[in-house]
Amino acid sequence: MSHSQNPHEVLKHVFGYDEFRDQQLDIISDLIDGRDAMVLMPTGGGKSLCYQIPSLIRPGTGVVISPLIALMQDQVNTLIEQGVNAAFLNSSLTRVEQRDIELQFLQGNLDILYVAPERLMTDSTLALFRQSQIALFAIDEAHCVSQWGHDFRADYLRLAILAEEFPQVPRIALTATADRRTRNEISERLTLQQAQHYITSFDRPNIRYQIREKENSKNRLLQFIQKDHEGDAGIVYCLSRNKVNELAQWLKEKGIDALPYHAGLTQGVRASNQSRFLKEDSVVIVATIAFGMGIDKPDVRFVAHMDLPKSMEAYYQETGRAGRDGEPADAWMVYGLQDVIQLRKMMEGSAANETFKRVEQQKLETFLGFCEATTCRRQIILRYFEEKAEPCGNCDNCQSPPITWDATEAARKALSCVYRTGQRFGVSHVVDVLMGKATDKVTQHGHHAVSTFGIGQNLDQNVWRSLFRQLVAMGYLKIDFDRFGVLVLDEKSRAVLKGDESLHLRFEEKKKAGRKQQGNFKQRKEAIYEGEDEKLWQALRRLRKNLSDENNVPPYTIFHDATLMEMVELKPVKLDEFSDLHGVGDKKLDSYGDQFIELIYSHVVGE
Ligand code: ADP
Ligand code: ZN
């Protein structure tokens, strides 16, 4: 195409934009002047223009190496519509088509040529390059060159040859995810040590990060969509194809316009589902991670994870598909012990070499730490990419700070119970022993006679489960997969058992199934008197009485019995949950919320 030599003009006339973002212009100028560049920019940041514009301005063809073969067609189509002579070379072409493109390339008729990495390194392609004029080499998804990165591709290693063979052609490497180690590896392997490194902040301030406990997760997802994202486009990630199919179907029955996407569907179905998602504005795609690479849909309003991704990079990249237009968007995830077990198992079973496995494991640990964190999510994400940040005010931990508790004593009980029962059982059984439940299995193994039997009755069974999850996530306990997932003490647990280490953990409150209470008032009251909650009920009544005496008003003007009953049933320990109770308005929340919550909290953690 004919074009002016000025980047601004090209930006305006070819792409239709008025201003460059952040560092785009600096990067473009470097390349135009023949210098190399390395670019780290979050997804949606605008990496493509950084090489497309110099490709148009410099003489010759810009060669873009990209592993995303499935997207080349799209990218090329978009460019052609903008009047750019673009083409691609990959395995999807017929011989004739390929010959035709090579010819155009040799004749200097192409502005931009996308090439798959495996294609690039064949002798014939290299010969082709030597005979053509090349404006620049752009290496997209450059983290694929790094073994430390999460997406290693052996073909990328051979890209080192470009620096040797074409020293006069400027090269630009681009990636959306790279911690310092990955970055160093990219720079070394692609001989970019001399290049200017452009690092854009990884913060995506419009994305709100939320992690929920994985319990009743289908319904939680449905509520989240109905409440916050009615009629929005979104992506829901699941680990398995079966789960994708099942969940998409279920959501559809619930009135959500949901479609499945995974590698097991026919090409036709996948293409049609993807195209509906792209073209319409309220389709929810339920997918395995096969979906989304390079999807450039600006108005995806939420990304939900029903299963845990295996690293921070993966999480960041997947959630990064939300809100590319800069408008508010949600990254929502559920997380539970099963995830930890499943991912650990997958890694142990993988055929990868030891170094690689160790790296993967380390990344998983880091990510689990993120899930369990009680501080600002964004800070942790950004710290991972070596950026500093203040608490963001736009994540679950900022908006509703989790309650932490001194779990040292409980952790010691849990760990010693694992020890006393011989490190031969899973979580459920150990919790039964702690709770003093003489199940058949417990008596059969004589565990009703061990010293830890019943020492955990002060805590709710769900508090124990959450505690075990955190102990596993933090590496105090290991799961032995060769023995059906039994709990085993890690060396690390010794300090806790000896009393040398104290533990402050996230307190996971327990919701009873929904807000609908079972039975009428009388039945509910009876249930309270029969169960373990009577103490709490009485304590709440005493508190109400004290407050009513203090304020010289009748007790019911503080809270009705029905409200106290809900407190017992739902055990709210955060202000926002408390304000959801019937009969709790702003005024009462303000006047009494803290005191009641404190009481409920101390009851639940067994103080
Ligand atoms: P990345 O490859 O970094 O994920 P893209 O290059 O696909 O991001 O760009 C993301 C979106 O931002 C695209 O829709 C692109 O057209 C748009 N964009 C890029 N640069 C600009 C700019 N300077 N002004 C306006 N929009 C831009
Ligand atoms: Zn935050």
Short mmCIF file of C-alpha atoms in Angstrom, two decimals, residues 148-524:
data_model
loop_
_atom_site.label_atom_id
_atom_site.label_comp_id
_atom_site.label_asym_id
_atom_site.label_seq_id
_atom_site.Cartn_x
_atom_site.Cartn_y
_atom_site.Cartn_z
CA TRP A 148 10.46 -20.68 32.93
CA GLY A 149 7.47 -19.16 31.16
CA HIS A 150 4.21 -21.03 31.13
CA ASP A 151 3.88 -21.73 27.46
CA PHE A 152 7.20 -23.08 26.28
CA ARG A 153 7.52 -24.07 22.61
CA ALA A 154 10.65 -25.75 21.35
CA ASP A 155 10.29 -24.14 17.91
CA TYR A 156 10.84 -20.78 19.50
CA LEU A 157 14.35 -21.69 20.63
CA ARG A 158 15.49 -21.70 17.04
CA LEU A 159 14.49 -18.07 16.62
CA ALA A 160 17.96 -17.20 17.90
CA ILE A 161 19.05 -17.76 14.33
CA LEU A 162 17.34 -14.54 13.21
CA ALA A 163 19.88 -12.39 15.01
CA GLU A 164 22.74 -14.25 13.37
CA GLU A 165 21.34 -14.52 9.88
CA PHE A 166 19.76 -11.08 9.58
CA PRO A 167 21.77 -8.75 11.79
CA GLN A 168 20.66 -5.68 9.87
CA VAL A 169 16.92 -6.35 10.33
CA PRO A 170 15.45 -4.86 13.53
CA ARG A 171 13.66 -7.31 15.80
CA ILE A 172 10.89 -6.74 18.30
CA ALA A 173 9.82 -9.32 20.87
CA LEU A 174 6.41 -8.93 22.48
CA THR A 175 4.65 -10.62 25.33
CA ALA A 176 1.82 -9.98 27.74
CA THR A 177 3.16 -12.09 30.55
CA ALA A 178 6.67 -12.16 31.85
CA ASP A 179 8.14 -12.00 35.29
CA ARG A 180 11.77 -11.04 35.61
CA ARG A 181 13.12 -14.53 35.04
CA THR A 182 11.08 -15.05 31.91
CA ARG A 183 12.07 -11.63 30.71
CA ASN A 184 15.76 -12.37 31.15
CA GLU A 185 15.39 -15.65 29.38
CA ILE A 186 13.64 -14.02 26.43
CA SER A 187 16.26 -11.36 26.17
CA GLU A 188 19.09 -13.88 26.30
CA ARG A 189 17.68 -16.47 23.95
CA LEU A 190 16.61 -13.97 21.36
CA THR A 191 19.80 -11.92 21.67
CA LEU A 192 17.97 -8.80 22.76
CA GLN A 193 20.32 -7.72 25.52
CA GLN A 194 21.08 -4.54 23.65
CA ALA A 195 17.46 -3.78 22.91
CA GLN A 196 15.51 -1.14 24.74
CA HIS A 197 13.05 -2.85 27.10
CA TYR A 198 9.62 -1.29 27.23
CA ILE A 199 7.62 -2.38 30.22
CA THR A 200 4.09 -1.12 30.59
CA SER A 201 2.33 -1.47 33.88
CA PHE A 202 0.49 -4.72 34.27
CA ASP A 203 -2.27 -3.13 36.22
CA ARG A 204 -5.75 -3.52 34.84
CA PRO A 205 -7.53 -1.13 37.18
CA ASN A 206 -10.96 -1.68 35.69
CA ILE A 207 -10.91 -5.38 36.54
CA ARG A 208 -12.25 -6.32 39.96
CA TYR A 209 -10.69 -9.51 41.31
CA GLN A 210 -12.80 -11.82 43.45
CA ILE A 211 -12.14 -15.30 44.75
CA ARG A 212 -14.89 -17.26 46.41
CA GLU A 213 -14.97 -20.52 48.24
CA LYS A 214 -15.78 -23.42 45.97
CA GLU A 215 -19.00 -24.55 47.42
CA ASN A 216 -22.26 -24.76 45.66
CA SER A 217 -20.28 -23.15 42.87
CA LYS A 218 -22.79 -23.56 40.05
CA ASN A 219 -25.40 -21.63 41.94
CA ARG A 220 -22.91 -19.05 43.02
CA LEU A 221 -21.94 -18.52 39.40
CA LEU A 222 -25.55 -18.20 38.38
CA GLN A 223 -26.21 -15.65 41.10
CA PHE A 224 -23.11 -13.72 40.14
CA ILE A 225 -24.19 -13.57 36.50
CA GLN A 226 -27.79 -12.71 37.32
CA LYS A 227 -26.93 -10.11 39.90
CA ASP A 228 -23.92 -8.40 38.35
CA HIS A 229 -23.93 -9.35 34.69
CA GLU A 230 -27.40 -9.77 33.37
CA GLY A 231 -27.18 -9.68 29.59
CA ASP A 232 -23.39 -9.27 29.53
CA ALA A 233 -20.85 -11.13 27.48
CA GLY A 234 -18.56 -13.32 29.56
CA ILE A 235 -16.25 -16.31 29.57
CA VAL A 236 -16.50 -19.17 32.08
CA TYR A 237 -13.47 -21.44 32.28
CA CYS A 238 -13.63 -25.08 33.39
CA LEU A 239 -10.90 -27.68 33.41
CA SER A 240 -12.64 -30.53 31.62
CA ARG A 241 -14.74 -30.89 28.51
CA ASN A 242 -17.44 -32.75 30.39
CA LYS A 243 -17.80 -29.98 32.86
CA VAL A 244 -17.96 -27.44 30.05
CA ASN A 245 -20.79 -29.32 28.35
CA GLU A 246 -22.69 -29.86 31.53
CA LEU A 247 -22.37 -26.30 32.82
CA ALA A 248 -23.25 -24.69 29.50
CA GLN A 249 -26.37 -26.82 29.35
CA TRP A 250 -27.32 -26.00 32.93
CA LEU A 251 -26.83 -22.27 32.46
CA LYS A 252 -28.94 -22.41 29.36
CA GLU A 253 -31.73 -24.07 31.30
CA LYS A 254 -31.47 -21.23 33.77
CA GLY A 255 -32.01 -18.71 31.03
CA ILE A 256 -28.44 -17.64 30.32
CA ASP A 257 -27.39 -17.55 26.68
CA ALA A 258 -24.48 -19.93 27.24
CA LEU A 259 -22.51 -21.88 24.63
CA PRO A 260 -19.81 -24.50 25.07
CA TYR A 261 -16.33 -24.36 23.54
CA HIS A 262 -13.61 -27.01 23.73
CA ALA A 263 -11.34 -29.02 21.48
CA GLY A 264 -13.72 -31.98 21.48
CA LEU A 265 -16.44 -30.15 19.58
CA THR A 266 -16.46 -30.21 15.81
CA GLN A 267 -14.72 -27.40 14.00
CA GLY A 268 -18.09 -26.20 12.76
CA VAL A 269 -19.68 -25.93 16.20
CA ARG A 270 -16.63 -24.23 17.63
CA ALA A 271 -16.50 -21.69 14.83
CA SER A 272 -20.18 -20.91 15.10
CA ASN A 273 -20.11 -20.55 18.90
CA GLN A 274 -17.06 -18.34 18.76
CA SER A 275 -18.58 -16.22 16.08
CA ARG A 276 -21.81 -15.73 18.03
CA PHE A 277 -19.75 -14.72 21.05
CA LEU A 278 -17.77 -12.20 19.02
CA LYS A 279 -20.69 -10.72 17.14
CA GLU A 280 -23.32 -10.55 19.84
CA ASP A 281 -23.07 -8.69 23.09
CA SER A 282 -24.61 -11.05 25.59
CA VAL A 283 -23.29 -14.53 24.92
CA VAL A 284 -21.57 -16.42 27.71
CA ILE A 285 -18.96 -18.88 26.49
CA VAL A 286 -18.26 -21.84 28.76
CA ALA A 287 -14.87 -23.13 27.73
CA THR A 288 -11.69 -24.97 28.47
CA ILE A 289 -8.59 -22.85 28.21
CA ALA A 290 -8.51 -23.76 24.52
CA PHE A 291 -10.70 -20.71 24.15
CA GLY A 292 -9.55 -17.14 24.28
CA MET A 293 -5.97 -16.98 23.05
CA GLY A 294 -5.86 -13.72 21.20
CA ILE A 295 -9.62 -13.21 21.23
CA ASP A 296 -9.94 -9.49 20.78
CA LYS A 297 -13.44 -8.80 22.01
CA PRO A 298 -13.33 -5.50 23.86
CA ASP A 299 -16.58 -5.78 25.84
CA VAL A 300 -16.17 -9.07 27.71
CA ARG A 301 -17.62 -8.01 31.06
CA PHE A 302 -16.53 -10.97 33.16
CA VAL A 303 -14.23 -13.95 33.20
CA ALA A 304 -15.18 -16.66 35.67
CA HIS A 305 -12.97 -19.57 36.70
CA MET A 306 -14.78 -22.64 37.96
CA ASP A 307 -11.43 -24.41 38.33
CA LEU A 308 -8.07 -23.05 39.28
CA PRO A 309 -5.57 -22.05 36.60
CA LYS A 310 -2.15 -23.46 37.30
CA SER A 311 -0.14 -20.29 37.67
CA MET A 312 -0.38 -16.57 38.19
CA GLU A 313 0.59 -15.97 34.56
CA ALA A 314 -2.24 -18.15 33.35
CA TYR A 315 -4.70 -16.46 35.69
CA TYR A 316 -3.54 -13.02 34.67
CA GLN A 317 -3.73 -13.84 31.00
CA GLU A 318 -7.14 -15.45 31.20
CA THR A 319 -8.69 -12.78 33.39
CA GLY A 320 -7.07 -10.19 31.13
CA ARG A 321 -9.62 -11.04 28.47
CA ALA A 322 -12.19 -9.13 30.49
CA GLY A 323 -12.69 -5.42 30.05
CA ARG A 324 -10.26 -4.64 27.27
CA ASP A 325 -12.33 -1.55 26.55
CA GLY A 326 -11.37 -0.16 29.94
CA GLU A 327 -14.90 -0.31 31.33
CA PRO A 328 -15.56 -2.07 34.66
CA ALA A 329 -15.25 -5.86 34.45
CA ASP A 330 -15.04 -8.80 36.84
CA ALA A 331 -12.54 -11.58 37.31
CA TRP A 332 -14.41 -14.06 39.45
CA MET A 333 -13.13 -17.40 40.65
CA VAL A 334 -14.11 -20.21 42.97
CA TYR A 335 -11.44 -22.16 44.77
CA GLY A 336 -11.43 -25.23 47.00
CA LEU A 337 -9.36 -28.05 48.35
CA GLN A 338 -10.28 -30.24 45.40
CA ASP A 339 -8.46 -27.81 43.10
CA VAL A 340 -5.30 -28.07 45.10
CA ILE A 341 -5.46 -31.84 45.05
CA GLN A 342 -6.26 -32.05 41.37
CA LEU A 343 -3.53 -29.67 40.23
CA ARG A 344 -0.89 -31.24 42.43
CA LYS A 345 -1.86 -34.60 41.06
CA MET A 346 -1.70 -33.47 37.46
CA MET A 347 1.76 -32.10 38.02
CA GLU A 348 3.06 -35.18 39.73
CA GLY A 349 1.73 -37.32 36.94
CA SER A 350 3.15 -35.18 34.14
CA ALA A 351 5.88 -36.63 31.97
CA ALA A 352 7.88 -33.41 31.93
CA ASN A 353 11.46 -33.33 33.11
CA GLU A 354 12.27 -32.65 36.76
CA THR A 355 13.38 -29.04 36.36
CA PHE A 356 10.22 -28.21 34.53
CA LYS A 357 8.09 -29.93 37.13
CA ARG A 358 9.81 -28.07 39.91
CA VAL A 359 9.17 -24.78 38.18
CA GLU A 360 5.53 -25.69 37.68
CA GLN A 361 5.17 -26.68 41.29
CA GLN A 362 6.72 -23.49 42.52
CA LYS A 363 4.33 -21.52 40.37
CA LEU A 364 1.37 -23.43 41.69
CA GLU A 365 2.46 -22.79 45.28
CA THR A 366 2.72 -19.10 44.57
CA PHE A 367 -0.69 -19.07 43.02
CA LEU A 368 -2.27 -20.95 45.92
CA GLY A 369 -0.77 -18.36 48.20
CA PHE A 370 -2.56 -15.75 46.15
CA CYS A 371 -5.88 -17.57 46.53
CA GLU A 372 -5.48 -17.79 50.29
CA ALA A 373 -4.25 -14.25 50.67
CA THR A 374 -6.00 -11.84 52.98
CA THR A 375 -4.48 -8.68 51.49
CA CYS A 376 -5.17 -6.76 48.29
CA ARG A 377 -5.28 -9.14 45.31
CA ARG A 378 -4.03 -6.57 42.86
CA GLN A 379 -0.99 -5.83 44.98
CA ILE A 380 -0.09 -9.49 44.92
CA ILE A 381 -0.58 -9.80 41.19
CA LEU A 382 1.48 -6.72 40.50
CA ARG A 383 4.16 -7.74 42.94
CA TYR A 384 4.41 -10.97 40.99
CA PHE A 385 5.24 -8.90 37.94
CA GLU A 386 7.55 -6.85 40.10
CA GLU A 387 5.48 -3.74 40.31
CA LYS A 388 4.63 -1.90 43.48
CA ALA A 389 1.08 -0.80 44.17
CA GLU A 390 -1.15 0.52 46.90
CA PRO A 391 -4.22 -1.45 48.02
CA CYS A 392 -6.63 -1.01 45.15
CA GLY A 393 -10.09 -0.75 46.64
CA ASN A 394 -11.36 -2.81 43.74
CA CYS A 395 -10.90 -6.42 44.80
CA ASP A 396 -12.72 -8.67 47.26
CA ASN A 397 -10.07 -8.36 49.94
CA CYS A 398 -10.08 -4.56 49.74
CA GLN A 399 -13.82 -4.22 49.57
CA SER A 400 -14.67 -6.72 52.23
CA PRO A 401 -11.53 -7.48 54.20
CA PRO A 402 -11.44 -11.13 55.15
CA ILE A 403 -11.45 -12.03 58.76
CA THR A 404 -8.32 -13.68 59.97
CA TRP A 405 -7.89 -15.62 63.12
CA ASP A 406 -5.08 -17.02 65.14
CA ALA A 407 -5.26 -20.59 63.94
CA THR A 408 -2.11 -21.78 65.68
CA GLU A 409 -3.86 -23.89 68.27
CA ALA A 410 -6.32 -25.33 65.78
CA ALA A 411 -3.54 -26.09 63.31
CA ARG A 412 -1.66 -27.98 66.01
CA LYS A 413 -4.74 -30.02 66.76
CA ALA A 414 -5.24 -30.73 63.07
CA LEU A 415 -1.64 -31.71 62.46
CA SER A 416 -1.40 -33.91 65.51
CA CYS A 417 -4.64 -35.61 64.57
CA VAL A 418 -3.13 -36.46 61.20
CA TYR A 419 -0.14 -37.85 63.06
CA ARG A 420 -2.16 -39.78 65.63
CA THR A 421 -4.25 -41.48 62.98
CA GLY A 422 -1.08 -42.67 61.28
CA GLN A 423 -0.97 -40.36 58.23
CA ARG A 424 -3.17 -42.81 56.40
CA PHE A 425 -6.45 -40.92 55.94
CA GLY A 426 -8.03 -38.11 54.00
CA VAL A 427 -9.54 -34.85 55.24
CA SER A 428 -13.06 -36.12 55.95
CA HIS A 429 -11.94 -38.87 58.24
CA VAL A 430 -9.51 -36.71 60.17
CA VAL A 431 -12.21 -34.08 60.64
CA ASP A 432 -14.58 -36.77 61.94
CA VAL A 433 -11.99 -37.76 64.52
CA LEU A 434 -11.43 -34.15 65.54
CA MET A 435 -15.14 -33.60 65.88
CA GLY A 436 -15.47 -36.74 67.96
CA LYS A 437 -17.77 -38.52 65.55
CA ALA A 438 -17.74 -42.23 66.16
CA THR A 439 -18.45 -43.27 62.59
CA ASP A 440 -18.00 -46.89 61.57
CA LYS A 441 -14.70 -46.04 59.99
CA VAL A 442 -13.54 -44.23 63.10
CA THR A 443 -14.33 -47.09 65.45
CA GLN A 444 -13.12 -49.71 63.01
CA HIS A 445 -9.65 -48.14 63.11
CA GLY A 446 -9.80 -47.54 66.82
CA HIS A 447 -9.65 -43.80 66.32
CA HIS A 448 -12.25 -43.13 68.97
CA ALA A 449 -9.46 -44.04 71.38
CA VAL A 450 -6.71 -41.75 70.07
CA SER A 451 -5.84 -38.67 72.12
CA THR A 452 -7.07 -36.28 69.44
CA PHE A 453 -10.56 -37.76 69.29
CA GLY A 454 -13.08 -35.01 69.89
CA ILE A 455 -10.57 -32.26 70.63
CA GLY A 456 -11.97 -30.16 67.81
CA GLN A 457 -15.56 -29.82 68.89
CA ASN A 458 -15.13 -26.15 69.63
CA LEU A 459 -14.97 -25.43 65.92
CA ASP A 460 -17.44 -25.91 63.14
CA GLN A 461 -16.69 -28.74 60.76
CA ASN A 462 -16.42 -26.30 57.88
CA VAL A 463 -13.84 -24.29 59.74
CA TRP A 464 -11.81 -27.48 59.97
CA ARG A 465 -12.16 -28.20 56.27
CA SER A 466 -11.05 -24.71 55.40
CA LEU A 467 -8.16 -25.02 57.81
CA PHE A 468 -7.03 -28.27 56.20
CA ARG A 469 -7.24 -26.69 52.76
CA GLN A 470 -5.03 -23.85 53.85
CA LEU A 471 -2.57 -26.17 55.54
CA VAL A 472 -2.31 -28.14 52.31
CA ALA A 473 -2.13 -25.03 50.16
CA MET A 474 0.64 -23.65 52.32
CA GLY A 475 2.56 -26.88 52.33
CA TYR A 476 2.26 -27.93 55.99
CA LEU A 477 0.43 -31.01 54.85
CA LYS A 478 1.03 -32.99 51.70
CA ILE A 479 -1.35 -35.19 49.82
CA ASP A 480 -0.07 -38.63 48.94
CA PHE A 481 -1.56 -39.50 45.58
CA ASP A 482 -0.14 -42.98 45.48
CA ARG A 483 -2.24 -43.74 48.51
CA PHE A 484 -5.64 -42.40 47.48
CA GLY A 485 -4.97 -38.85 48.55
CA VAL A 486 -4.19 -39.34 52.22
CA LEU A 487 -2.80 -36.49 54.30
CA VAL A 488 0.85 -36.64 55.25
CA LEU A 489 2.79 -34.24 57.44
CA ASP A 490 5.43 -32.14 55.75
CA GLU A 491 8.72 -31.33 57.41
CA LYS A 492 7.46 -27.77 57.57
CA SER A 493 4.71 -28.70 60.03
CA ARG A 494 7.23 -29.46 62.75
CA ALA A 495 7.63 -25.84 63.79
CA VAL A 496 3.88 -25.47 64.21
CA LEU A 497 3.60 -28.69 66.19
CA LYS A 498 6.45 -27.65 68.45
CA GLY A 499 4.86 -24.29 69.04
CA ASP A 500 7.66 -22.34 67.32
CA GLU A 501 5.46 -20.95 64.61
CA SER A 502 2.09 -19.27 64.79
CA LEU A 503 -0.41 -19.15 62.01
CA HIS A 504 -2.86 -16.43 61.05
CA LEU A 505 -5.32 -17.73 58.56
CA ARG A 506 -8.28 -16.64 56.56
CA PHE A 507 -11.49 -17.35 58.35
CA GLU A 508 -13.97 -18.94 56.01
CA GLU A 509 -17.46 -18.35 57.22
CA LYS A 510 -20.13 -20.81 56.43
CA LYS A 511 -23.37 -20.01 54.68
CA LYS A 512 -26.30 -22.26 55.20
CA ALA A 513 -27.92 -23.24 51.93
CA GLY A 514 -29.25 -19.95 50.69
CA ARG A 515 -31.25 -17.45 52.67
CA LYS A 516 -34.40 -19.52 52.80
CA GLN A 517 -34.82 -20.97 56.24
CA GLN A 518 -36.39 -24.32 56.71
CA GLY A 519 -39.63 -24.54 58.61
CA ASN A 520 -41.63 -22.03 60.63
CA PHE A 521 -40.42 -19.98 63.54
CA LYS A 522 -41.23 -22.59 66.12
CA GLN A 523 -39.48 -25.38 64.25
CA ARG A 524 -36.45 -23.22 63.67
#
